[in-house]
């Protein structure tokens, strides 16, 4: 009898084959934003309603789904795409840049409610995906600012100036197949997104956005504390936590295992210094150990 393998409950292939509008419809249908919308509508009160709150919010979600880098690109898309305007809920003209500026400010003031929506989505995934959260991974990502350097005027005056970003750099290094060391330095001005994700489904579990210069290890501790406060069930579900050598920290590794019983799968940093005679394999002249305790044949 031929055995049919069980299909995965969730697969990205089902999403990738959909068109942009279909993917946006999924987001609009399943986003737990009703309480958020009611709160924004209550704050708007009985004033002018040229651009309804729900339509503005739907268009912001559309900009994220369509990966528009700026509001102006989103506005151009809305201007040319009648189906998108209708799906978002606009009956008249496209909102002005100023309307979006005011709306984004109102979203920032209600940041806690947006965080609550994210937490609700994670809770729903825990209920629907039986192994969600068992295999976690932690990493950070550079987010460049549209500004290129810090602004000389540090006073907030309502203009679009980035006063929170700063400079940082990340160094990548390794050894080629020929045994030659290499190094690459990436510099940017902006922010850093710190993420814990489910490694199986590639879905975020918790996150934090900081200035670019904030340490991965420091924020790694804070992400665990954030999960303990807001998602304790996930910490009990998790079995492993994977990370690159940027998270090779004794305190972090100890906290993962001793406090949460999560097995750390974290690459180690090369802390050895050359030359080091203790690397030689006893009785051999051309065989040494590397910092990962692997035997390496040294060429004469």
PDB file of C-alpha atoms in Angstrom, residues 19-164:
ATOM      1  CA  UNK A  19      -1.546  37.593  -6.381  1.00  0.00           C
ATOM      2  CA  UNK A  20      -0.892  40.776  -4.425  1.00  0.00           C
ATOM      3  CA  UNK A  21      -4.577  41.597  -3.934  1.00  0.00           C
ATOM      4  CA  UNK A  22      -5.340  38.051  -2.770  1.00  0.00           C
ATOM      5  CA  UNK A  23      -2.534  38.198  -0.207  1.00  0.00           C
ATOM      6  CA  UNK A  24      -3.779  41.583   0.973  1.00  0.00           C
ATOM      7  CA  UNK A  25      -7.296  40.160   1.346  1.00  0.00           C
ATOM      8  CA  UNK A  26      -5.926  37.431   3.629  1.00  0.00           C
ATOM      9  CA  UNK A  27      -4.238  40.053   5.797  1.00  0.00           C
ATOM     10  CA  UNK A  28      -7.351  42.229   6.007  1.00  0.00           C
ATOM     11  CA  UNK A  29      -9.595  39.259   6.805  1.00  0.00           C
ATOM     12  CA  UNK A  30      -7.468  37.805   9.593  1.00  0.00           C
ATOM     13  CA  UNK A  31      -5.917  40.877  11.218  1.00  0.00           C
ATOM     14  CA  UNK A  32      -7.381  41.145  14.776  1.00  0.00           C
ATOM     15  CA  UNK A  33      -7.761  44.917  14.535  1.00  0.00           C
ATOM     16  CA  UNK A  34     -11.431  45.573  15.385  1.00  0.00           C
ATOM     17  CA  UNK A  35     -10.744  46.917  18.896  1.00  0.00           C
ATOM     18  CA  UNK A  36      -7.932  49.062  17.494  1.00  0.00           C
ATOM     19  CA  UNK A  37     -10.188  50.535  14.805  1.00  0.00           C
ATOM     20  CA  UNK A  38     -12.937  51.317  17.299  1.00  0.00           C
ATOM     21  CA  UNK A  39     -10.419  53.081  19.511  1.00  0.00           C
ATOM     22  CA  UNK A  40      -9.133  55.223  16.622  1.00  0.00           C
ATOM     23  CA  UNK A  41     -12.669  56.057  15.499  1.00  0.00           C
ATOM     24  CA  UNK A  42     -13.600  57.072  19.029  1.00  0.00           C
ATOM     25  CA  UNK A  43     -10.619  59.416  19.185  1.00  0.00           C
ATOM     26  CA  UNK A  44     -11.502  60.963  15.838  1.00  0.00           C
ATOM     27  CA  UNK A  45     -14.984  61.703  17.148  1.00  0.00           C
ATOM     28  CA  UNK A  46     -17.441  63.608  14.961  1.00  0.00           C
ATOM     29  CA  UNK A  47     -14.892  65.625  13.045  1.00  0.00           C
ATOM     30  CA  UNK A  48     -14.258  65.534   9.303  1.00  0.00           C
ATOM     31  CA  UNK A  49     -14.145  62.040   7.858  1.00  0.00           C
ATOM     32  CA  UNK A  50     -12.763  62.611   4.358  1.00  0.00           C
ATOM     33  CA  UNK A  51     -10.504  59.594   4.763  1.00  0.00           C
ATOM     34  CA  UNK A  52     -12.081  56.944   7.058  1.00  0.00           C
ATOM     35  CA  UNK A  53      -9.882  55.402   9.738  1.00  0.00           C
ATOM     36  CA  UNK A  54     -10.435  51.864   8.493  1.00  0.00           C
ATOM     37  CA  UNK A  55      -9.563  52.763   4.907  1.00  0.00           C
ATOM     38  CA  UNK A  56      -6.380  54.525   6.026  1.00  0.00           C
ATOM     39  CA  UNK A  57      -5.358  51.532   8.149  1.00  0.00           C
ATOM     40  CA  UNK A  58      -6.102  49.078   5.336  1.00  0.00           C
ATOM     41  CA  UNK A  59      -3.944  51.117   2.978  1.00  0.00           C
ATOM     42  CA  UNK A  60      -1.054  51.065   5.472  1.00  0.00           C
ATOM     43  CA  UNK A  61      -1.343  47.262   5.548  1.00  0.00           C
ATOM     44  CA  UNK A  62      -1.387  47.280   1.734  1.00  0.00           C
ATOM     45  CA  UNK A  63       1.845  49.255   1.692  1.00  0.00           C
ATOM     46  CA  UNK A  64       3.465  46.592   3.873  1.00  0.00           C
ATOM     47  CA  UNK A  65       2.150  43.672   1.801  1.00  0.00           C
ATOM     48  CA  UNK A  66       3.241  45.349  -1.451  1.00  0.00           C
ATOM     49  CA  UNK A  67       6.593  46.327   0.149  1.00  0.00           C
ATOM     50  CA  UNK A  68       6.348  50.034  -0.628  1.00  0.00           C
ATOM     51  CA  UNK A  69       9.281  51.847   0.959  1.00  0.00           C
ATOM     52  CA  UNK A  70       7.521  55.165   1.380  1.00  0.00           C
ATOM     53  CA  UNK A  71       4.073  56.709   1.668  1.00  0.00           C
ATOM     54  CA  UNK A  72       4.520  58.427  -1.691  1.00  0.00           C
ATOM     55  CA  UNK A  73       5.022  55.078  -3.435  1.00  0.00           C
ATOM     56  CA  UNK A  74       1.895  53.812  -1.715  1.00  0.00           C
ATOM     57  CA  UNK A  75      -0.058  56.881  -2.840  1.00  0.00           C
ATOM     58  CA  UNK A  76       1.062  56.374  -6.440  1.00  0.00           C
ATOM     59  CA  UNK A  77      -0.077  52.741  -6.251  1.00  0.00           C
ATOM     60  CA  UNK A  78      -3.465  53.822  -4.900  1.00  0.00           C
ATOM     61  CA  UNK A  79      -3.808  56.449  -7.650  1.00  0.00           C
ATOM     62  CA  UNK A  80      -3.341  53.955 -10.474  1.00  0.00           C
ATOM     63  CA  UNK A  81      -5.001  50.883  -8.921  1.00  0.00           C
ATOM     64  CA  UNK A  82      -8.762  51.231  -8.596  1.00  0.00           C
ATOM     65  CA  UNK A  83      -9.188  47.698  -7.227  1.00  0.00           C
ATOM     66  CA  UNK A  84      -6.771  48.483  -4.410  1.00  0.00           C
ATOM     67  CA  UNK A  85      -8.606  51.707  -3.527  1.00  0.00           C
ATOM     68  CA  UNK A  86     -11.903  49.825  -3.402  1.00  0.00           C
ATOM     69  CA  UNK A  87     -10.459  47.003  -1.300  1.00  0.00           C
ATOM     70  CA  UNK A  88      -9.015  49.497   1.202  1.00  0.00           C
ATOM     71  CA  UNK A  89     -12.342  51.353   1.422  1.00  0.00           C
ATOM     72  CA  UNK A  90     -11.668  54.652  -0.358  1.00  0.00           C
ATOM     73  CA  UNK A  91     -14.633  56.013  -2.283  1.00  0.00           C
ATOM     74  CA  UNK A  92     -13.086  59.299  -3.329  1.00  0.00           C
ATOM     75  CA  UNK A  93      -9.618  60.604  -3.990  1.00  0.00           C
ATOM     76  CA  UNK A  94      -6.354  59.250  -2.604  1.00  0.00           C
ATOM     77  CA  UNK A  95      -5.429  60.665   0.832  1.00  0.00           C
ATOM     78  CA  UNK A  96      -2.916  63.492   0.872  1.00  0.00           C
ATOM     79  CA  UNK A  97       0.599  63.166   2.250  1.00  0.00           C
ATOM     80  CA  UNK A  98      -0.429  65.331   5.192  1.00  0.00           C
ATOM     81  CA  UNK A  99      -3.355  62.998   5.957  1.00  0.00           C
ATOM     82  CA  UNK A 100      -0.947  60.068   6.149  1.00  0.00           C
ATOM     83  CA  UNK A 101       1.444  62.033   8.349  1.00  0.00           C
ATOM     84  CA  UNK A 102      -1.329  62.723  10.863  1.00  0.00           C
ATOM     85  CA  UNK A 103      -2.576  59.135  10.716  1.00  0.00           C
ATOM     86  CA  UNK A 104       0.878  57.655  11.313  1.00  0.00           C
ATOM     87  CA  UNK A 105       1.291  59.899  14.354  1.00  0.00           C
ATOM     88  CA  UNK A 106      -1.967  58.552  15.752  1.00  0.00           C
ATOM     89  CA  UNK A 107      -0.736  54.993  15.178  1.00  0.00           C
ATOM     90  CA  UNK A 108       2.463  55.714  17.084  1.00  0.00           C
ATOM     91  CA  UNK A 109       0.449  57.036  20.023  1.00  0.00           C
ATOM     92  CA  UNK A 110      -1.421  53.704  20.125  1.00  0.00           C
ATOM     93  CA  UNK A 111       1.679  51.523  19.844  1.00  0.00           C
ATOM     94  CA  UNK A 112       0.566  49.315  22.745  1.00  0.00           C
ATOM     95  CA  UNK A 113      -2.610  48.308  20.923  1.00  0.00           C
ATOM     96  CA  UNK A 114      -0.632  47.374  17.825  1.00  0.00           C
ATOM     97  CA  UNK A 115       1.655  45.238  19.983  1.00  0.00           C
ATOM     98  CA  UNK A 116      -1.455  43.566  21.392  1.00  0.00           C
ATOM     99  CA  UNK A 117      -2.563  42.629  17.880  1.00  0.00           C
ATOM    100  CA  UNK A 118       0.799  40.963  17.282  1.00  0.00           C
ATOM    101  CA  UNK A 119       0.524  39.029  20.545  1.00  0.00           C
ATOM    102  CA  UNK A 120      -2.996  37.900  19.599  1.00  0.00           C
ATOM    103  CA  UNK A 121      -1.731  36.550  16.266  1.00  0.00           C
ATOM    104  CA  UNK A 122       1.028  34.600  18.035  1.00  0.00           C
ATOM    105  CA  UNK A 123      -1.531  33.127  20.442  1.00  0.00           C
ATOM    106  CA  UNK A 124      -3.676  32.020  17.490  1.00  0.00           C
ATOM    107  CA  UNK A 125      -0.668  30.315  15.902  1.00  0.00           C
ATOM    108  CA  UNK A 126       0.001  28.463  19.147  1.00  0.00           C
ATOM    109  CA  UNK A 127      -3.535  27.098  19.027  1.00  0.00           C
ATOM    110  CA  UNK A 128      -3.562  26.113  15.354  1.00  0.00           C
ATOM    111  CA  UNK A 129      -0.019  24.858  14.772  1.00  0.00           C
ATOM    112  CA  UNK A 130       0.712  21.992  17.179  1.00  0.00           C
ATOM    113  CA  UNK A 131       4.517  22.321  17.074  1.00  0.00           C
ATOM    114  CA  UNK A 132       4.700  26.109  16.792  1.00  0.00           C
ATOM    115  CA  UNK A 133       7.342  27.563  19.118  1.00  0.00           C
ATOM    116  CA  UNK A 134       9.303  24.361  19.747  1.00  0.00           C
ATOM    117  CA  UNK A 135      12.293  25.325  17.605  1.00  0.00           C
ATOM    118  CA  UNK A 136      13.177  28.999  17.952  1.00  0.00           C
ATOM    119  CA  UNK A 137      15.896  31.118  16.367  1.00  0.00           C
ATOM    120  CA  UNK A 138      17.214  34.541  17.340  1.00  0.00           C
ATOM    121  CA  UNK A 139      18.877  37.133  15.129  1.00  0.00           C
ATOM    122  CA  UNK A 140      19.007  40.836  14.301  1.00  0.00           C
ATOM    123  CA  UNK A 141      18.654  42.782  11.061  1.00  0.00           C
ATOM    124  CA  UNK A 142      19.967  46.185  10.060  1.00  0.00           C
ATOM    125  CA  UNK A 143      17.335  48.747   9.049  1.00  0.00           C
ATOM    126  CA  UNK A 144      18.747  51.745   7.249  1.00  0.00           C
ATOM    127  CA  UNK A 145      17.206  55.152   7.806  1.00  0.00           C
ATOM    128  CA  UNK A 146      16.309  57.436   4.910  1.00  0.00           C
ATOM    129  CA  UNK A 147      18.642  59.908   6.610  1.00  0.00           C
ATOM    130  CA  UNK A 148      22.352  59.402   6.032  1.00  0.00           C
ATOM    131  CA  UNK A 149      23.666  60.933   9.252  1.00  0.00           C
ATOM    132  CA  UNK A 150      22.440  62.410  12.555  1.00  0.00           C
ATOM    133  CA  UNK A 151      20.565  65.685  12.246  1.00  0.00           C
ATOM    134  CA  UNK A 152      22.298  68.758  13.645  1.00  0.00           C
ATOM    135  CA  UNK A 153      19.026  70.061  15.082  1.00  0.00           C
ATOM    136  CA  UNK A 154      17.984  67.716  17.906  1.00  0.00           C
ATOM    137  CA  UNK A 155      14.773  69.549  18.840  1.00  0.00           C
ATOM    138  CA  UNK A 156      11.558  67.930  17.630  1.00  0.00           C
ATOM    139  CA  UNK A 157       9.533  70.420  15.623  1.00  0.00           C
ATOM    140  CA  UNK A 158       7.149  68.260  13.602  1.00  0.00           C
ATOM    141  CA  UNK A 159       9.305  68.008  10.502  1.00  0.00           C
ATOM    142  CA  UNK A 160      10.437  64.673   9.108  1.00  0.00           C
ATOM    143  CA  UNK A 161      13.812  64.399  10.757  1.00  0.00           C
ATOM    144  CA  UNK A 162      15.215  61.162  12.148  1.00  0.00           C
ATOM    145  CA  UNK A 163      16.304  61.939  15.695  1.00  0.00           C
ATOM    146  CA  UNK A 164      16.463  58.394  17.061  1.00  0.00           C
TER     147      UNK A 164
END
